[in-house]
Each structure stands twice: as structure tokens, then as C-alpha cells.
Coordinates of C-alpha atoms and ligand atoms in Angstrom, one line a residue:
X23 CA 18.6 5.8 -18.8
X24 CA 20.2 9.2 -19.2
X25 CA 21.9 10.6 -16.1
X26 CA 19.6 13.0 -14.2
X27 CA 21.7 16.0 -13.2
X28 CA 19.5 16.8 -10.2
X29 CA 20.4 13.5 -8.5
X30 CA 23.6 13.9 -6.5
X31 CA 25.4 11.1 -4.6
X32 CA 25.3 12.2 -0.9
X33 CA 29.0 13.3 -0.7
X34 CA 30.1 16.0 1.8
X35 CA 30.1 18.4 -1.2
X36 CA 26.5 17.6 -2.1
X37 CA 25.5 17.9 1.6
X38 CA 27.1 21.4 1.8
X39 CA 25.1 22.4 -1.3
X40 CA 21.9 21.0 0.2
X41 CA 22.5 23.1 3.4
X42 CA 22.9 26.2 1.3
X43 CA 19.8 25.4 -0.6
X44 CA 17.8 25.0 2.7
X45 CA 19.3 28.3 4.1
X46 CA 17.9 30.1 1.0
X47 CA 14.5 28.7 1.8
X48 CA 14.7 26.2 -1.1
X49 CA 13.8 22.5 -1.2
X50 CA 16.0 19.4 -1.1
X51 CA 14.9 15.8 -1.5
X52 CA 16.7 13.6 1.1
X53 CA 17.0 10.0 1.9
X54 CA 15.6 8.8 5.2
X55 CA 15.3 5.2 6.5
X56 CA 11.6 5.1 5.8
X57 CA 11.1 6.8 2.3
X58 CA 12.7 9.8 0.5
X59 CA 11.5 13.1 2.0
X60 CA 11.1 16.5 0.4
X61 CA 12.9 18.8 2.9
X62 CA 12.5 22.5 3.6
X63 CA 13.3 24.8 6.6
X64 CA 10.5 24.3 9.1
X65 CA 10.9 27.8 10.5
X66 CA 10.2 29.6 7.2
X67 CA 6.7 30.0 5.9
X68 CA 7.8 30.4 2.3
X69 CA 9.7 27.0 2.4
X70 CA 6.6 25.3 4.0
X71 CA 4.4 26.9 1.3
X72 CA 6.7 25.6 -1.4
X73 CA 6.4 22.1 -0.1
X74 CA 2.6 22.1 -0.1
X75 CA 2.7 23.5 -3.6
X76 CA 5.3 21.0 -4.9
X77 CA 3.4 18.0 -3.5
X78 CA -0.1 19.4 -4.4
X79 CA -0.8 18.6 -0.8
X80 CA -4.2 19.7 0.7
X81 CA -3.7 22.5 3.2
X82 CA -5.4 20.5 6.0
X83 CA -2.7 17.8 5.9
X84 CA 0.0 18.6 8.4
X85 CA 3.8 18.0 8.0
X86 CA 6.2 16.1 10.1
X87 CA 9.1 18.1 11.6
X88 CA 12.5 16.4 11.5
X89 CA 15.3 17.3 14.0
X90 CA 18.8 16.0 14.7
X91 CA 18.3 15.1 18.3
X92 CA 15.8 14.9 21.1
X93 CA 17.0 18.2 22.7
X94 CA 16.0 20.0 19.5
X95 CA 12.6 18.3 19.7
X96 CA 12.1 19.4 23.3
X97 CA 12.8 23.0 22.3
X98 CA 9.7 23.0 20.1
X99 CA 7.3 20.5 21.7
X100 CA 6.1 19.5 25.2
X101 CA 7.3 16.1 26.3
X102 CA 5.5 14.1 29.0
X103 CA 6.7 10.9 30.6
X104 CA 5.3 8.7 27.7
X105 CA 7.1 10.9 25.1
X106 CA 10.3 10.7 27.0
X107 CA 10.1 6.9 27.2
X108 CA 9.3 6.5 23.5
X109 CA 12.0 9.0 22.4
X110 CA 14.6 7.3 24.5
X111 CA 13.7 3.9 23.1
X112 CA 13.0 4.5 19.4
X113 CA 14.9 7.7 18.4
X114 CA 16.7 8.0 16.1
X115 CA 14.3 5.8 14.1
X116 CA 11.0 5.4 12.2
X117 CA 8.7 6.8 14.9
X118 CA 6.8 10.1 14.8
X119 CA 5.4 11.6 18.0
X120 CA 2.5 14.1 17.9
X121 CA 3.0 16.4 20.9
X122 CA 1.7 19.7 22.2
X123 CA 3.5 22.6 20.5
X124 CA 5.6 24.8 22.7
X125 CA 4.2 28.4 22.8
X126 CA 6.6 30.7 21.1
X127 CA 8.2 27.9 19.1
X128 CA 10.1 28.9 16.0
X129 CA 8.0 26.4 14.0
X130 CA 5.0 28.2 12.6
X131 CA 1.5 26.7 13.0
X132 CA 1.1 26.3 9.3
X133 CA 3.4 23.3 9.5
X134 CA 0.7 21.6 11.6
X135 CA -2.0 22.9 9.3
X136 CA -3.1 25.3 12.1
X137 CA -3.2 22.8 14.9
X138 CA -1.7 23.3 18.4
X139 CA 0.3 20.1 18.0
X140 CA 3.4 19.2 16.2
X141 CA 4.5 15.8 14.7
X142 CA 8.2 15.3 15.3
X143 CA 10.8 12.6 14.4
X144 CA 14.5 12.1 14.7
X145 CA 15.4 10.0 11.6
X146 CA 18.2 7.4 11.8
X147 CA 19.5 7.6 8.3
X148 CA 23.1 8.8 8.4
X149 CA 22.6 11.2 5.5
X150 CA 19.4 12.7 7.0
X151 CA 21.2 13.1 10.3
X152 CA 24.3 14.8 8.8
X153 CA 22.1 17.2 6.9
X154 CA 20.0 18.1 10.0
X155 CA 23.1 18.5 12.1
X156 CA 24.8 20.8 9.5
X157 CA 21.7 22.8 8.9
X158 CA 21.0 23.2 12.6
X159 CA 17.2 23.9 12.3
X160 CA 14.1 21.7 12.1
X161 CA 13.3 20.5 8.6
X162 CA 9.8 19.5 7.4
X163 CA 10.1 16.5 5.1
X164 CA 6.9 14.8 3.9
X165 CA 7.4 12.0 1.4
X166 CA 8.9 13.3 -1.9
X167 CA 6.0 12.5 -4.2
X168 CA 2.9 14.2 -5.5
X169 CA 0.1 14.0 -2.9
X170 CA -1.9 10.7 -3.1
X171 CA 0.7 8.9 -5.2
X172 CA 3.1 6.1 -4.2
X173 CA 5.9 7.2 -1.9
X174 CA 9.5 7.2 -3.3
X175 CA 12.0 4.7 -2.0
X176 CA 14.8 5.7 -4.5
X177 CA 16.2 9.0 -5.8
X178 CA 14.9 8.1 -9.3
X179 CA 11.4 7.7 -8.0
X180 CA 11.7 11.3 -6.7
X181 CA 13.0 12.6 -10.0
X182 CA 10.2 11.0 -11.9
X183 CA 7.4 12.1 -9.6
X184 CA 8.5 15.7 -8.7
X185 CA 10.4 16.4 -11.9
X186 CA 10.0 20.2 -12.1
X187 CA 9.7 20.9 -8.4
X188 CA 12.9 19.7 -6.9
X189 CA 16.3 21.0 -8.0
X190 CA 18.4 18.7 -5.8
X191 CA 18.0 15.1 -4.8
X192 CA 20.5 13.5 -2.4
X193 CA 21.0 9.9 -3.4
X194 CA 21.9 7.3 -0.9
X195 CA 20.4 4.2 -2.6
X196 CA 17.3 2.4 -1.6
X197 CA 15.4 3.3 1.6
X198 CA 15.8 0.5 4.1
X199 CA 12.4 0.4 5.8
X200 CA 10.3 1.3 2.7
X201 CA 7.1 2.5 4.4
X202 CA 6.5 5.8 6.2
X203 CA 7.1 6.2 10.0
X204 CA 4.8 5.0 12.7
X205 CA 2.8 8.0 14.0
X206 CA 1.6 8.1 17.6
X207 CA -0.5 10.9 19.0
X208 CA 0.4 11.7 22.6
X209 CA -1.2 15.1 22.7
X210 CA -4.1 13.8 24.7
X211 CA -4.6 11.5 27.7
X212 CA -5.0 8.5 25.6
X213 CA -2.2 7.5 23.2
X214 CA -3.5 6.9 19.7
X215 CA -1.8 5.0 16.9
X216 CA -2.5 7.3 13.8
X217 CA -0.4 5.4 11.3
X218 CA 1.2 1.9 11.6
X219 CA 4.9 1.6 10.6
X220 CA 8.1 -0.2 11.3
X221 CA 7.9 0.5 15.0
X222 CA 5.0 -1.8 15.8
X223 CA 2.1 -1.5 18.1
X224 CA 3.4 -4.4 20.1
X225 CA 6.7 -2.5 20.7
X226 CA 4.9 0.7 21.6
X227 CA 2.6 -1.0 24.0
X228 CA 5.5 -2.8 25.7
X229 CA 7.0 0.6 26.3
X230 CA 4.0 2.7 27.5
X231 CA 1.0 0.4 27.9
X232 CA -2.2 0.2 25.8
X233 CA -2.6 2.4 22.7
X234 CA -5.9 3.2 21.1
X235 CA -6.6 2.9 17.4
X236 CA -8.3 5.6 15.4
X237 CA -11.4 3.5 15.0
X238 CA -11.6 2.8 18.8
X239 CA -13.9 4.9 20.8
X240 CA -11.0 6.1 22.9
X241 CA -9.2 7.3 19.8
X242 CA -12.0 9.7 19.2
X243 CA -12.5 11.1 15.8
X244 CA -11.9 14.7 17.1
X245 CA -8.3 13.7 17.1
X246 CA -8.6 11.8 13.9
X247 CA -5.4 12.2 12.0
X248 CA -5.8 14.9 9.4
X249 CA -4.5 13.8 6.1
X250 CA -5.3 10.1 6.7
X251 CA -7.1 10.1 3.4
X252 CA -8.9 6.9 2.4
X253 CA -7.3 6.9 -1.0
X254 CA -3.5 7.3 -0.9
X255 CA -0.3 5.6 -2.1
X256 CA -2.2 4.9 -5.3
X257 CA -0.9 3.4 -8.5
X258 CA -2.9 4.0 -11.7
X259 CA -4.2 0.5 -11.9
X260 CA -6.9 -0.8 -9.4
X261 CA -5.8 -3.2 -6.7
X262 CA -7.5 -6.4 -5.8
X263 CA -6.4 -7.5 -2.3
X264 CA -6.3 -10.9 -0.7
X265 CA -6.0 -12.7 -4.0
X266 CA -4.8 -16.3 -4.2
X267 CA -3.7 -15.9 -7.8
X268 CA -4.1 -13.3 -10.6
X269 CA -6.7 -13.4 -13.3
X270 CA -5.5 -13.7 -16.9
X271 CA -5.1 -10.0 -17.5
X272 CA -3.9 -9.0 -14.0
X273 CA -0.4 -8.5 -12.7
X274 CA 0.4 -10.3 -9.4
X275 CA 2.1 -9.0 -6.2
X276 CA 3.0 -12.2 -4.4
X277 CA 4.1 -12.9 -0.9
X278 CA 5.6 -16.2 0.2
X279 CA 5.3 -19.2 -2.2
X280 CA 4.1 -18.0 -5.6
X281 CA 1.2 -19.7 -7.4
X282 CA 2.3 -22.0 -10.2
X283 CA 2.1 -20.9 -13.8
X284 CA 2.4 -17.1 -13.3
X285 CA 5.2 -15.8 -15.4
X286 CA 8.0 -13.5 -14.1
X287 CA 6.9 -10.9 -16.7
X288 CA 3.8 -10.1 -14.6
X289 CA 4.7 -11.1 -11.1
X290 CA 6.8 -9.6 -8.3
X291 CA 7.3 -11.4 -5.0
X292 CA 7.6 -9.1 -2.0
X293 CA 9.3 -11.9 -0.1
X294 CA 9.5 -15.5 -1.3
X295 CA 10.4 -16.6 2.2
X296 CA 7.5 -14.7 3.8
X297 CA 9.7 -12.1 5.5
X298 CA 7.5 -9.0 6.3
X299 CA 10.5 -6.7 6.8
X300 CA 11.8 -7.5 3.3
X301 CA 8.3 -7.2 1.9
X302 CA 7.9 -3.6 3.3
X303 CA 11.2 -2.6 1.8
X304 CA 10.0 -3.7 -1.6
X305 CA 6.4 -2.7 -1.5
X306 CA 6.3 0.7 -3.2
X307 CA 8.9 -0.1 -5.8
X308 CA 6.9 -3.2 -6.7
X309 CA 3.7 -1.3 -7.0
X310 CA 5.3 1.1 -9.4
X311 CA 6.9 -1.7 -11.4
X312 CA 3.6 -3.5 -11.9
X313 CA 1.6 -0.4 -12.7
X314 CA 1.7 -0.9 -16.5
X315 CA -1.1 -0.3 -19.0
X316 CA -1.0 -3.8 -20.4
X317 CA -2.7 -5.1 -17.2
X318 CA -6.2 -4.5 -16.1
X319 CA -5.2 -4.4 -12.4
X320 CA -2.9 -5.7 -9.8
X321 CA -3.9 -8.7 -7.7
X322 CA -2.2 -8.8 -4.3
X323 CA -1.6 -11.9 -2.2
X324 CA -2.8 -11.9 1.5
X325 CA -0.2 -10.4 3.8
X326 CA -0.1 -11.4 7.5
X327 CA -1.2 -8.4 9.7
X328 CA 1.3 -8.7 12.5
X329 CA 4.5 -6.6 13.0
X330 CA 5.2 -4.4 10.1
X331 CA 2.6 -6.4 8.1
X332 CA 0.0 -4.0 9.7
X333 CA 1.8 -1.1 8.0
X334 CA 1.9 -2.9 4.6
X335 CA -1.8 -3.8 4.8
X336 CA -2.6 -0.2 5.8
X337 CA -0.8 1.2 2.7
X338 CA -2.4 -1.5 0.4
X339 CA -5.9 -0.7 1.7
X340 CA -5.4 2.9 0.9
X341 CA -3.9 2.1 -2.5
X342 CA -7.0 0.0 -3.2
X343 CA -9.5 2.5 -1.9
X344 CA -11.9 4.2 -4.4
X345 CA -10.2 7.3 -5.9
X346 CA -11.6 10.8 -5.9
X347 CA -13.0 11.4 -9.4
X348 CA -10.1 13.5 -10.5
X349 CA -6.8 14.4 -9.0
Ligands
AMP427 P1 4.0 12.4 5.8 O1 3.1 12.7 4.6 O2 4.6 11.0 5.7 O3 4.9 13.4 6.2 O4 3.0 12.2 7.0 C1 2.3 13.2 7.6 C2 1.2 12.6 8.4 O5 1.5 12.7 9.8 C3 -0.1 13.3 8.2 O6 -0.8 12.8 7.1 C4 -0.8 13.1 9.5 O7 -1.5 11.8 9.4 C5 0.3 13.0 10.5 N1 0.5 14.2 11.2 C6 1.4 15.2 11.0 N2 1.3 16.2 11.8 C7 0.2 15.9 12.6 C8 -0.4 16.6 13.7 N3 0.0 17.8 14.2 N4 -1.5 16.0 14.3 C9 -1.9 14.7 13.8 N5 -1.3 14.1 12.8 C10 -0.3 14.6 12.2
MG428 MG1 3.3 10.9 2.1

């Protein structure tokens, strides 16, 4: 494949260029431990608008603000005891907290699609951290893909999906976690899990006690996460979940021991040993690789729903959901 000149290895030189780009209000795709993000200055409306445009993201779907350290988070959002505990335990890392926005915060409300809350995360990836530290301001960084499509776990995925919208892609290899951050809403009395991820419900509950789900009564729909669209992360082909084996014209996304007689030309195993962490890291790349016109669909093996398996199944359900007529 020809060299893509927008993809730069994340050297100090490339980082310095990225900081200059952010200072100008421009966009930079950056590696994080979850997936690749499309970064822009969270304090500049023009940069925020550019991100919505580049992604084709609906205006009601709010963005996550990334900061270098918890102190920077506390400058823009209100932390209660639960937030302090979770930040101390899981930051830096793949956990996003939805908190009350501090009045007078430098982050404009458009970032949160007009809400009085802010979603914040301190990422653990060394390149993301270096960029945030050098830039010195909060950065909004939704996944670097067109809205509704499969999230990118490599620099090349970004280049393919956002071709004309992103001038600079910092490359640090494959994203470790492979699925987006866990999102917990702490803006009300009841903590609500808005999106499962690598930080599991079990881990969160051990730290702060019971957490409601969006479909529980306690996780009332008034707080329902905006942007949690039924159809998302979608390849072009339809998905058939919980399949023991593929039909003749289907590709197969396997997990654990593969069924006999399915050739390597139409099967990818997320983890032959049944390791959910390995499966999450491979999920999006595998969906892209099997999304080929020669198949009628992608059959997906059942995936256990514990630990990060809950995040994998959440993404697969959305990838399998009926699509809007045209996107
Ligand atoms: P991403 O596209 O990975 O950056 O994820 C953004 C997601 O975080 C959105 O789709 C929402 O589900 C959630 N989110 C971001 N900001 C807020 C907020 N202020 N309130 C509730 N959910 C939010
Ligand atoms: Mg996304």
C-alpha cells in the first residue's frame, strides 16, 4: 500500500506539529488506549464545530473532553465523593465520568450538546498524555471515524474513514483496549452506566456501590445518554449474532474453538483461547476485515457477557441493529 503522508509516527517532532495544529484550532487524530480519537481544542467553538462536521455527527450527540490530569478535570467539572474515588482508582484509564459542568468553565456548552454536564476522561496512552500535557488545554476527542461507522483502532483505519477531513494522524500502532471508554453518569443521585467498556461494572460497583443501567427505572430515561443510537459501529454487511456456525455465504467471526470446516478465507477468531480482553482488542479490525461484498453477512459466535464481554456485546448489538434508511 502506498505511504500515506498524513500518517506520522508519534515522534517528538510530530507531537510538536500536532500541538501547533491544535493551537490554530485545527484537528489531529491521536492514539488513545481505547480507539483512535479525532482531537480538537475543547475551548474553541470553531474546533468543536469542525469535529462535528468531520464526523458527520448529529448535533445532539455530546463529546468527551480529555485532560492530562485530574486537577485539570476539577477546573472544569464538579467532583463529588464518588467522582473522587473513581478518578483516583481508574485515571489515567478507559473510564469517562459525566459530571456537573463548573459555571464559568472555559469549555463551551456546545461540547456537551447544550447540556449542563461534561463527560471527562484522563487517557492512559503515553502519546495522548504527552500531547495533552504539551497542549495544556482540554481536548475533545471522539472516535476518529464518520458517525455511525466502525471505530478506528489503527492510524490506517482513520486515514481510510476520514480521508479528507484530517490533515495529521499520529501513529502509535494498534490501540490496546479496542473498544471505547466505559461511561458513567454521576451528575445525579444515582450513578448510571451509560456505556460498558474496559473498566467493568463489577470494578465500578466495588469502588462506589450499586450502579444503575440505562434500562433500569433508576437510570431514568431523562438522563438517557444522548448519542446512544441503536445503530452504530456498523459495517456494511448485516450481522447475525449468537451463531454457532456460518451459513454457506456468510463470513464468520469466531470466539473460542472454531467450528470445523470453515476456511481461514472467511473466518477471523477474536480469541481462540476465549480471552475476552484479546477479543475486544481485535473486534473492530475484524469487523472491517470481514466486511466484504463477496459475503451476504457476518455470523458472530456467542460472546460471554461478563467483564469486557459486556462491552463487546453492546457494540455487536448496535452493529447488528436495523440501520436508518440512508446515512
Ligand atoms: P465518543 O463518541 O466515544 O466520544 O462517546 C461520546 C459518548 O459519551 C456519547 O455518545 C454519549 O453517550 C456520552 N456522553 C458524552 N458527553 C455526555 C454528557 N454530557 N452526558 C451524557 N453522556 C455523554
Ligand atoms: Mg464514536
